[in-house]
Short mmCIF file of C-alpha atoms in Angstrom, two decimals:
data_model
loop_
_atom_site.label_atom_id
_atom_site.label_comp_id
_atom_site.label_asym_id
_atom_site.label_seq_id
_atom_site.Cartn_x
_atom_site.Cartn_y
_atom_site.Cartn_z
CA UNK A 1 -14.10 20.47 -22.49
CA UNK A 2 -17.40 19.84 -20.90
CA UNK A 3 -18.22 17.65 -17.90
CA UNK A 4 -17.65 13.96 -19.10
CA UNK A 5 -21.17 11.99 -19.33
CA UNK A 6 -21.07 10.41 -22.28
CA UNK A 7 -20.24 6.12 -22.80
CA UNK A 8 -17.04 5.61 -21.83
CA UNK A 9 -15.55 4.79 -25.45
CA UNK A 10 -14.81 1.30 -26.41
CA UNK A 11 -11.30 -0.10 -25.07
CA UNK A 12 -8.70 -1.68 -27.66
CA UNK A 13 -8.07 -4.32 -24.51
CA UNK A 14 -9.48 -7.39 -23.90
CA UNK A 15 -7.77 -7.85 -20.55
CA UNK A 16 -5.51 -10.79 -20.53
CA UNK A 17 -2.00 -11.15 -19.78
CA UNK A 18 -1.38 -12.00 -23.07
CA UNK A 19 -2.61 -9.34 -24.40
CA UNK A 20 0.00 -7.14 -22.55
CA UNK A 21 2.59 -8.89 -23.27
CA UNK A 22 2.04 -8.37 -26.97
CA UNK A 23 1.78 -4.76 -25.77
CA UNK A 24 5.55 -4.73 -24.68
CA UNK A 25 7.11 -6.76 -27.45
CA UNK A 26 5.44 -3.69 -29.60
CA UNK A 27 6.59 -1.04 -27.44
CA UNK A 28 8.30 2.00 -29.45
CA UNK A 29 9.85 3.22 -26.10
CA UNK A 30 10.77 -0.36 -24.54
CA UNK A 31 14.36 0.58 -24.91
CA UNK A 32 14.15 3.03 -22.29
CA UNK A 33 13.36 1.10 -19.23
CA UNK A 34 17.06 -0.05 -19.00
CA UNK A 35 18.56 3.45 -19.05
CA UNK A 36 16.52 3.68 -15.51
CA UNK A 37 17.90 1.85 -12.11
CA UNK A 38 15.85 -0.92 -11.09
CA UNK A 39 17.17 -2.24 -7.39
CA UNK A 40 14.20 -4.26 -7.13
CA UNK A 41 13.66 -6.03 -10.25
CA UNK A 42 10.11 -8.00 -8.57
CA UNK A 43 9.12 -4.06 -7.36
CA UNK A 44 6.13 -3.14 -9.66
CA UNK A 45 6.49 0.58 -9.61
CA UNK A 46 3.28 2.59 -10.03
CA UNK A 47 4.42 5.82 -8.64
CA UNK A 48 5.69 7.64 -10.99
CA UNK A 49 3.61 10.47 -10.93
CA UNK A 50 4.53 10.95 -7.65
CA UNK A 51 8.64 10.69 -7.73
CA UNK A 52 10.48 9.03 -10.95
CA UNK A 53 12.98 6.22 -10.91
CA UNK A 54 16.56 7.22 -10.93
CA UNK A 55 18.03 7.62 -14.45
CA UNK A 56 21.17 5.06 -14.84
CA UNK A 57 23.47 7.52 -16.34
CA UNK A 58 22.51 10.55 -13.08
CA UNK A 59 24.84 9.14 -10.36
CA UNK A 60 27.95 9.31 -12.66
CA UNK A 61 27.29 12.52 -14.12
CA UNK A 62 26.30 14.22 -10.08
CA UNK A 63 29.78 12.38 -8.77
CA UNK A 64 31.75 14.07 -11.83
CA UNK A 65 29.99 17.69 -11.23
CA UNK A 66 31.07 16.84 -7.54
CA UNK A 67 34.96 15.41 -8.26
CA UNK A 68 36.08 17.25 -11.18
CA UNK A 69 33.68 20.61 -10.71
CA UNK A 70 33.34 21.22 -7.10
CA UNK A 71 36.62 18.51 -5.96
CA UNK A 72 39.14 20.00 -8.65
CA UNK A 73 37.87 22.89 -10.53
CA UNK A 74 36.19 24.54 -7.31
CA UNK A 75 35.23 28.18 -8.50
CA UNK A 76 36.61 28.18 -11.72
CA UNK A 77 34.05 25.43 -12.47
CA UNK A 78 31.41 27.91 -11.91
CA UNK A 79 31.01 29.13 -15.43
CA UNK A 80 30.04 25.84 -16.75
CA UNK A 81 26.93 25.50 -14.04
CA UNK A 82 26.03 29.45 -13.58
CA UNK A 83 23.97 29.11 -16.77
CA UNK A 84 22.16 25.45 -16.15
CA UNK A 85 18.88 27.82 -15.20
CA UNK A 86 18.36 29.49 -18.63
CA UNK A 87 20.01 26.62 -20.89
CA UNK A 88 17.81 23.45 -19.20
CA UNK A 89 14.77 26.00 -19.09
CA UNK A 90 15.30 26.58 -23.31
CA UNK A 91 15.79 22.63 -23.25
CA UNK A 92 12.35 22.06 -21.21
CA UNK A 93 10.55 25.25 -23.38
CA UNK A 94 11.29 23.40 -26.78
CA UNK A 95 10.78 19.61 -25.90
CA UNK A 96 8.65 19.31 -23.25
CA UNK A 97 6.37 22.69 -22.61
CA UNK A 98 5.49 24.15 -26.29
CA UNK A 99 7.03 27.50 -25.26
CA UNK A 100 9.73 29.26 -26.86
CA UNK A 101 13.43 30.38 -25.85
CA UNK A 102 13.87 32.45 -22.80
CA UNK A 103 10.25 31.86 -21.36
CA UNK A 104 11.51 29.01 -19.30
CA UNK A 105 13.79 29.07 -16.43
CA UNK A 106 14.64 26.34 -13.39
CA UNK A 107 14.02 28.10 -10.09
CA UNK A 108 13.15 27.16 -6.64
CA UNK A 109 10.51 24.91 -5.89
CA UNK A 110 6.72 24.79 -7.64
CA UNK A 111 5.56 26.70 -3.98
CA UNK A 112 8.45 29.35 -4.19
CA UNK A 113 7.34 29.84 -7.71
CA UNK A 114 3.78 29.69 -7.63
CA UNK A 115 4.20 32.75 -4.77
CA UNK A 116 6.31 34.63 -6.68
CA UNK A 117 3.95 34.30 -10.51
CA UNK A 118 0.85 34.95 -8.60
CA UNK A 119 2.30 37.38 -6.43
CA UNK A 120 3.80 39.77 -9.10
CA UNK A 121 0.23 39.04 -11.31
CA UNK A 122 -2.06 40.20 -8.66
CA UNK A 123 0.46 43.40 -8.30
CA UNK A 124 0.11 43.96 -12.42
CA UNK A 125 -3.72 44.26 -11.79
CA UNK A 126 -4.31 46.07 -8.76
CA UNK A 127 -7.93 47.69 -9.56
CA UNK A 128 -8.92 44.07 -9.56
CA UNK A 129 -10.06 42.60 -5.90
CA UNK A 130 -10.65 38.53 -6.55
CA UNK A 131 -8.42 35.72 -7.10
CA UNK A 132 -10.10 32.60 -8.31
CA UNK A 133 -8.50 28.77 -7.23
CA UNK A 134 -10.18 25.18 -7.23
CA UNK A 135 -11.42 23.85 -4.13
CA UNK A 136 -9.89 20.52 -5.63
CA UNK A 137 -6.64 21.79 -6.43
CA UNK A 138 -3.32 20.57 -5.07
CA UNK A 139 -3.09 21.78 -1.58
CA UNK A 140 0.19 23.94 -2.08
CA UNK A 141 -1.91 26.06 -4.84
CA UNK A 142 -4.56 26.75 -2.58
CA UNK A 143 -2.86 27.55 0.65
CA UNK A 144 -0.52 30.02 -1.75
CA UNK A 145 -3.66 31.45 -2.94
CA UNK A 146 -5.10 31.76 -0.05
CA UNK A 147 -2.32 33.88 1.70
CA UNK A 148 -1.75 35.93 -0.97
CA UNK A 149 -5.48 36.65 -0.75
CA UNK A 150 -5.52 37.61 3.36
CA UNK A 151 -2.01 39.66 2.33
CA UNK A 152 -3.53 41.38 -0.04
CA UNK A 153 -7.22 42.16 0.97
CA UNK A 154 -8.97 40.18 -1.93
CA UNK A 155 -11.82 37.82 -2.43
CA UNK A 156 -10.97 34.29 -2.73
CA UNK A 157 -13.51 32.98 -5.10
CA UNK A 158 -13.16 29.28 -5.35
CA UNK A 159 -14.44 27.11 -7.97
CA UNK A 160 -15.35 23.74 -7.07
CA UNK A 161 -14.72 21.03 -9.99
CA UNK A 162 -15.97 17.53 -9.75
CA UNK A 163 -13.21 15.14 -7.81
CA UNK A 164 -13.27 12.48 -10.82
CA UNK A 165 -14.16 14.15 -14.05
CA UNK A 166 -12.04 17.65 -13.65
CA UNK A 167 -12.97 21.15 -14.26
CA UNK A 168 -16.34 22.31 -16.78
CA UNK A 169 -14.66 25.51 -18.23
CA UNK A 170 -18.86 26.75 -17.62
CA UNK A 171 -18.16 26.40 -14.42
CA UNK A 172 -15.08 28.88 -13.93
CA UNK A 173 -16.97 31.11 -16.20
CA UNK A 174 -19.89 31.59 -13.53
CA UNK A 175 -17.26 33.09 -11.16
CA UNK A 176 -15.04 35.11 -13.69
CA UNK A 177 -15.70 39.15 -14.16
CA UNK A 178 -14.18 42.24 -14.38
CA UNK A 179 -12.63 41.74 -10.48
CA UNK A 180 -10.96 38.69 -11.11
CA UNK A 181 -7.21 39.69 -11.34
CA UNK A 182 -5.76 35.90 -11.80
CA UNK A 183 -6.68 32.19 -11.91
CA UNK A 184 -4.47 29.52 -10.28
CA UNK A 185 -5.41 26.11 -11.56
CA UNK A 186 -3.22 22.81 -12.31
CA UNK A 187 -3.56 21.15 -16.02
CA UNK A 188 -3.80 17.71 -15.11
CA UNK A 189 -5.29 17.34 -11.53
CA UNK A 190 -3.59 15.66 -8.74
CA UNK A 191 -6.12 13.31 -7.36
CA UNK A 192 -8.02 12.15 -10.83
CA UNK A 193 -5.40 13.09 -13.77
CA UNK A 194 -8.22 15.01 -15.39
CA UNK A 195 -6.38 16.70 -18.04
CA UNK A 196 -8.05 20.51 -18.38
CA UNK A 197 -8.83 22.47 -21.56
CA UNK A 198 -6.26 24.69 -21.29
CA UNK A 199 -6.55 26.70 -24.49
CA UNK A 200 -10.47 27.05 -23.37
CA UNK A 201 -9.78 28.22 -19.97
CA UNK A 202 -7.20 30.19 -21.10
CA UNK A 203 -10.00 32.33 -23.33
CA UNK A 204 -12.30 32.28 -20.63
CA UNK A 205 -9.64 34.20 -18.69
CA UNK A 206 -8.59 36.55 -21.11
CA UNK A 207 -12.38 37.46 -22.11
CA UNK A 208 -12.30 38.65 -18.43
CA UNK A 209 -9.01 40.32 -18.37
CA UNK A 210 -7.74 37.76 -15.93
CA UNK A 211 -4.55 36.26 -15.68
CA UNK A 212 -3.95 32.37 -15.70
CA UNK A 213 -1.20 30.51 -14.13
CA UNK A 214 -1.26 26.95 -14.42
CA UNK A 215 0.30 24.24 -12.38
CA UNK A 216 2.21 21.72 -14.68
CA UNK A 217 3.62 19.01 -11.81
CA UNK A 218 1.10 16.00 -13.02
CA UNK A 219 1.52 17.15 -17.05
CA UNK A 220 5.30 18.08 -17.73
CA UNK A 221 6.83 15.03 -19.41
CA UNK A 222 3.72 12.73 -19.53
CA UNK A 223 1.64 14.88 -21.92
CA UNK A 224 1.80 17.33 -24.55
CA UNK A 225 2.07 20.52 -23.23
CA UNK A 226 1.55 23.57 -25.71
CA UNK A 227 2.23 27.07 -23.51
CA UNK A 228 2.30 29.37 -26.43
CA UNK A 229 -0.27 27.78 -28.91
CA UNK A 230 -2.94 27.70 -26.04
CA UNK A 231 -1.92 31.02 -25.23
CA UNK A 232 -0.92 30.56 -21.57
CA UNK A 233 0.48 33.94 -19.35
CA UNK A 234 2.43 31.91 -16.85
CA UNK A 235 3.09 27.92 -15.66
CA UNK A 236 5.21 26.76 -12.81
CA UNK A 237 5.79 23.22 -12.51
CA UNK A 238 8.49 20.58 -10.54
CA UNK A 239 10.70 17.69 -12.17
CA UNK A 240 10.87 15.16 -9.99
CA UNK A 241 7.94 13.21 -11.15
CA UNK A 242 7.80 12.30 -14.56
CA UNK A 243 10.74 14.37 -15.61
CA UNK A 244 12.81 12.28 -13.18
CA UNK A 245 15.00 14.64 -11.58
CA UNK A 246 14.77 13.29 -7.94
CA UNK A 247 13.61 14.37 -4.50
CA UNK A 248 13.58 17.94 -4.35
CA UNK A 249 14.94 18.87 -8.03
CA UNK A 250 14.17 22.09 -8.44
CA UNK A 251 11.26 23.66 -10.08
CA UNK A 252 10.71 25.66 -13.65
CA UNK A 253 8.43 28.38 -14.12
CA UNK A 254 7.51 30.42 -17.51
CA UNK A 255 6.49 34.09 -18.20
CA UNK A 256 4.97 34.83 -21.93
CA UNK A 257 7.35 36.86 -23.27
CA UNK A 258 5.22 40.24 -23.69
CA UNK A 259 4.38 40.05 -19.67
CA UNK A 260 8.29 39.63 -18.55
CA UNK A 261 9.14 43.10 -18.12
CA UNK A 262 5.14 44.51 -16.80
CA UNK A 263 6.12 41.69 -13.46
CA UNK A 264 7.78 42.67 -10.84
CA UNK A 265 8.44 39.70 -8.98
CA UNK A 266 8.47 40.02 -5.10
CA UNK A 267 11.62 37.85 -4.12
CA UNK A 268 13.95 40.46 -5.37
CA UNK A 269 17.27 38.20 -5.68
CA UNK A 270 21.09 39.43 -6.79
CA UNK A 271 20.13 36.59 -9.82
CA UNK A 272 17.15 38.66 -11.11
CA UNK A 273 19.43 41.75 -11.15
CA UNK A 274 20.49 43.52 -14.69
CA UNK A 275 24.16 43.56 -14.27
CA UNK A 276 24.70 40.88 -11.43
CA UNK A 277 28.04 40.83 -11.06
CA UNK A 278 28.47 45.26 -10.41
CA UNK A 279 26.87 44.29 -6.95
CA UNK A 280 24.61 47.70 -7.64
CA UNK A 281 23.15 49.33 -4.53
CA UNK A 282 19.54 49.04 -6.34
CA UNK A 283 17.46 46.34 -7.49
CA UNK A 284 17.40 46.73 -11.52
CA UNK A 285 15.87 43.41 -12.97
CA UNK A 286 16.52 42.13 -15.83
CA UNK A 287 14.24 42.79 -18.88
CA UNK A 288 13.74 38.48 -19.52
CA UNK A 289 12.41 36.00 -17.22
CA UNK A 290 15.98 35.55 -15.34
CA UNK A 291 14.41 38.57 -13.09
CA UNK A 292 12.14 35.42 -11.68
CA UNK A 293 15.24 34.23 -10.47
CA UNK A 294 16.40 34.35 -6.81
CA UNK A 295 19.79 33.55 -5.10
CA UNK A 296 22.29 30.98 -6.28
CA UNK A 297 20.87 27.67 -7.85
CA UNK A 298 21.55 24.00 -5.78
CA UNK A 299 23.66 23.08 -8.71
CA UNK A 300 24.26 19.32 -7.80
CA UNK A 301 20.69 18.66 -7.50
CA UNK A 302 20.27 20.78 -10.88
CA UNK A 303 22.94 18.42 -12.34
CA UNK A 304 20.78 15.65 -12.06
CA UNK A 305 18.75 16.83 -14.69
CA UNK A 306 20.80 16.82 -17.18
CA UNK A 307 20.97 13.04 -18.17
CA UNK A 308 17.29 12.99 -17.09
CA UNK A 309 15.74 15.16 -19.50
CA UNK A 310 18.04 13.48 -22.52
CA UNK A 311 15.63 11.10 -22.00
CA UNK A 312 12.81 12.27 -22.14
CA UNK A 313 13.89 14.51 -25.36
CA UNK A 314 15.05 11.33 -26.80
CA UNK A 315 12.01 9.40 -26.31
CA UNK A 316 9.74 12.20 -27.53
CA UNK A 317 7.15 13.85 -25.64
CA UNK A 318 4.65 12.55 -28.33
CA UNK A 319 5.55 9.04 -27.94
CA UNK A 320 5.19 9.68 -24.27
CA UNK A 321 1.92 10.52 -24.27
CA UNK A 322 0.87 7.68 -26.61
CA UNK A 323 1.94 4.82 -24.56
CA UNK A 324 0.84 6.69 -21.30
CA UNK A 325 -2.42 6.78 -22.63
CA UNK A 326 -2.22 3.14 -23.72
CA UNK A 327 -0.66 1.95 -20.51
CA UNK A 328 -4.03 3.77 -18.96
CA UNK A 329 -6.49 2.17 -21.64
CA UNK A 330 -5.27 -0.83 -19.95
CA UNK A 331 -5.61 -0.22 -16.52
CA UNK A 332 -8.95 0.85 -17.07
CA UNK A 333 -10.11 -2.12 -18.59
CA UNK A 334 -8.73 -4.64 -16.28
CA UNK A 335 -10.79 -1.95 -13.11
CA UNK A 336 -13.72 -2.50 -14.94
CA UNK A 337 -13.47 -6.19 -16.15
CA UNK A 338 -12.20 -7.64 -12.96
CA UNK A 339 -12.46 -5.11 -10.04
CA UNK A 340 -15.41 -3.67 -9.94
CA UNK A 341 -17.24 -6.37 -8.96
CA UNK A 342 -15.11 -6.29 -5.64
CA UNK A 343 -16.05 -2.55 -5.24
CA UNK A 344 -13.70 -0.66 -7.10
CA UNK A 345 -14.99 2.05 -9.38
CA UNK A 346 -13.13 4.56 -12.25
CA UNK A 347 -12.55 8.16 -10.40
CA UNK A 348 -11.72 9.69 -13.10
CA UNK A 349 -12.11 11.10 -17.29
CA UNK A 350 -13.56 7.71 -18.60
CA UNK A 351 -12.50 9.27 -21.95
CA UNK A 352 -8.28 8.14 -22.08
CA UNK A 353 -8.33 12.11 -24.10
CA UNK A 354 -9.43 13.83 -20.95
CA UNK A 355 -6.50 11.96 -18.30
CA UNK A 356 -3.00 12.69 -17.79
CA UNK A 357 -0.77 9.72 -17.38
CA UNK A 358 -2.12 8.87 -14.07
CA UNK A 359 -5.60 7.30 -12.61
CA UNK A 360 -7.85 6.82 -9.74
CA UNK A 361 -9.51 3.57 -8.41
CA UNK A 362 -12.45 4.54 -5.98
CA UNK A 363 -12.76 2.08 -2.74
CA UNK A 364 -14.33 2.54 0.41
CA UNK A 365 -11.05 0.62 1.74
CA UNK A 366 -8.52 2.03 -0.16
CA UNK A 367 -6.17 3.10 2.49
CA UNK A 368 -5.79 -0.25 3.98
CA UNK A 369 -5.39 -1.90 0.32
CA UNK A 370 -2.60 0.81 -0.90
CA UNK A 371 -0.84 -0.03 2.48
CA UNK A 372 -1.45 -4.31 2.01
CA UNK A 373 -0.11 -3.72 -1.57
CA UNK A 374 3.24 -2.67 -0.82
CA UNK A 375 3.68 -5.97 1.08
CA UNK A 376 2.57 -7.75 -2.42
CA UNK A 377 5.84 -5.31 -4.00
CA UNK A 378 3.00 -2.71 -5.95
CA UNK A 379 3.42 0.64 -5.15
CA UNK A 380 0.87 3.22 -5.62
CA UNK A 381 -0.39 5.76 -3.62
CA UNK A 382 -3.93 6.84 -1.44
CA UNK A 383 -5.23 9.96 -2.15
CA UNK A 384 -8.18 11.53 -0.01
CA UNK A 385 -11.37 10.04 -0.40
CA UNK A 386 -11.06 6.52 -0.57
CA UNK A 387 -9.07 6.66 -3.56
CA UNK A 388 -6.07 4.28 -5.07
CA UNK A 389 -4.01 6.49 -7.19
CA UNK A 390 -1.95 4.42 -9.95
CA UNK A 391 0.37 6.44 -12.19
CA UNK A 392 2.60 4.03 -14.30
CA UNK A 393 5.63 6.11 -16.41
CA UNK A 394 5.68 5.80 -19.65
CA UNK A 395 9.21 5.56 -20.04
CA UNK A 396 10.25 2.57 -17.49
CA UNK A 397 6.95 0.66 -17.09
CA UNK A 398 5.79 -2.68 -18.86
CA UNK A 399 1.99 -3.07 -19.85
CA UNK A 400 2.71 -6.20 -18.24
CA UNK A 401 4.09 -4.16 -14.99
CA UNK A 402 0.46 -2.64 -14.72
CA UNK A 403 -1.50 -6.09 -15.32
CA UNK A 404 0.85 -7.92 -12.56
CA UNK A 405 0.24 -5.31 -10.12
CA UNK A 406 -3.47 -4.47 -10.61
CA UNK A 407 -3.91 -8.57 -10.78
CA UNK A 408 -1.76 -8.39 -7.63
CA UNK A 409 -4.54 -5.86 -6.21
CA UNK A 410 -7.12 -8.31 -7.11
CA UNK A 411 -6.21 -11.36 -5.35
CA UNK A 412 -5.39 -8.78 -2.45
CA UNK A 413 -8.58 -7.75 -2.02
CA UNK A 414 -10.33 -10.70 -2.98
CA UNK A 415 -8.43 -12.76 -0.28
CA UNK A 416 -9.45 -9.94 2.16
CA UNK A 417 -6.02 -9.77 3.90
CA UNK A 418 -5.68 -5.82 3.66
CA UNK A 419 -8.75 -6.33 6.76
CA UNK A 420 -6.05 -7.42 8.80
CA UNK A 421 -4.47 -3.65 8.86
CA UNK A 422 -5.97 -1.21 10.81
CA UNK A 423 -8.03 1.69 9.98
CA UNK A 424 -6.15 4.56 11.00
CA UNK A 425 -4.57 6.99 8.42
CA UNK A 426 -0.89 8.02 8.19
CA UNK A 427 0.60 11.34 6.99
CA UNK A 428 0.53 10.84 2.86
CA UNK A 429 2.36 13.43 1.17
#
């Protein structure tokens, strides 16, 4: 992948309503959006990227691990959850990461996780005195790498890729040599939804005897990811965005199989242990990627993820992509046809190839619009600078979901009424 100047390629959209209505009537995937809760039906949810809608079938299946697991069965229900970790990681591995069996496991959260990978690689290479992380990277990556560099006396080289196109592999390349123990960079980025070469980078790296771990939060369930073809040493990732686990669902990380037993990981847990249940005096861990395991699971928010990821295995992770892409195309189009001219500009891949699910309106008063827009029923989110981040799901929202909401945006900001809000910025997390 190389820095994106080319013509942005031709869209299939002409930008009417019409247009996206056809769109739905079409859609492979349309049967989905009922098997999601809508409380709102006039909401116009474009925040999916950020925390997915709650699957219709999760709130029975929680309240029946809580009444008849926890309620009735109290410990002798434990062998049907002690396992979730391992079985939902396989599930995840095969349908929605391109990894294979027992590479995958649920764990913590995508910090937790991203401290303990990066942690246990910079310990497998300890001739090696740099760690290398994007100055554009999501914050929790670089404040991990960051500590782990002060903890461990290393230079923090940082790599600085452009805020709307995404990383130039050439550019990681200038600050990759034989010192470089590991690289910590996300596959689709958090602010644009550049979508990085991952089987490039990945040789980069490994040309340099570096490590890789990749964040996975903005790509798992919205595009094709392909761990072992690409040849990727370790991922961590969350599932409450377009996996659709809810707040706080706990994280998944993967270890290639030939690095599981060279890491030691540093949160040494009585779940990571060889034979848990003799309560040895010694830490052992076990030879597979269960020693990245730590203490006893939250198994009712690990519950929820059951009925959410039959979803996303039945729709396909394929047919995903596809109409996320779409559903993008035609955002795009209706920025350039009918925004721009009121000071909105792309901020990010032009090429649909090079984004994740998500994209990024440019506007020099885009925190007061994101704020006037959820009194107009869109939500989307502001991300630092002066940037409107929409990130419709592909498996609950309309084509004509995006039009109504970015035509929503447009008579917004072309009545000026977001002016009335002041300037000051909130917390956004």
């Amino acid at each position: 992948m190389t820095t994106d100047t080319s013509t942005p390629p031709a869209s299939r959209f002409d930008g009417t309503r019409e247009e996206a209505e056809r769109y739905d009537r079409a859609d492979p995937l349309a049967f989905l959006r009922e098997r999601f809760v809508h409380a709102e039906p006039g909401l116009l949810y474009l925040d999916g990227n950020s925390l997915g809608r709650l699957p219709a079938d999760t709130p029975e299946f929680v309240a029946g691990v809580i009444r008849d697991g926890w309620g009735r069965g109290l410990v002798r229900s434990w062998h049907d959850w002690i396992d979730w970790n391992r079985r939902i990681g396989d599930r995840l591995a095969r349908h929605v990461l391109g990894a294979r069996p027992g590479e995958v496991v649920l764990s913590d959260s995508t910090t937790v996780n991203l401290y303990k990978l990066a942690s246990a690689a910079l310990d497998h290479a300890p001739g090696r005195r740099a760690l290398v992380v994007d100055a554009s990277d999501f914050p929790t990556d670089r404040y991990v790498a960051q500590g782990l560099a002060r903890r461990h006396g290393l230079e923090l080289r940082v790599v600085h890729s452009d805020l709307d196109r995404g990383l130039d592999p050439e550019d990681l390349r200038a600050v990759l040599d034989d010192q470089v123990a590991l690289v910590v960079l996300s596959h689709v980025a958090y602010r644009s939804g550049a979508l990085a070469d991952m089987a490039a980078v990945n040789a980069l790296a490994r040309e340099a005897g570096a490590l890789v771990l990749w964040d996975l939060s903005h790509s798992a369930g919205a595009v094709p990811v392909r761990l072992a073809e690409d040849g990727a040493d370790l991922a961590v990732g969350c599932t409450y965005k377009y996996l659709n686990g809810g707040p706080g669902s706990p994280a998944f990380l993967y270890v290639r199989r030939s690095l599981q037993e060279r890491l030691r990981q540093p949160i040494q847990g009585w779940f990571g242990q060889r034979d848990q249940f003799a309560m040895g005096p010694d830490f052992d861990p076990v030879g597979t990627v269960d020693r990245f395991l730590t203490g006893t699971p939250p198994m009712l928010s690990t519950a929820a993820l059951v009925p959410a990821l039959a979803l996303v295995e039945e729709a396909g992770i394929d047919r995903l992509r596809a109409k996320g892409r779409l559903l993008g195309e035609l955002a795009a189009e209706f920025a350039a046809r009918r925004l721009a001219p009121l000071g909105f500009r792309l901020a990010s891949p032009a090429d649909p190839d090079r984004r994740g699910s998500h994209l990024t309106l440019w506007h020099p008063d885009a925190w007061r619009i994101c704020r006037a827009l959820a009194d107009e029923g869109v939500v989307c989110d502001y991300r630092e600078p002066d940037r409107l981040r929409i990130g419709p799901s592909p498996a609950y929202t309309r084509f004509t979901d995006v039009w109504d909401a970015l035509e929503r945006l447009r008579r917004l900001v072309e009545s000026g009424r977001h002016t009335r809000l002041p300037h000051e910025r909130a917390r956004v997390t």
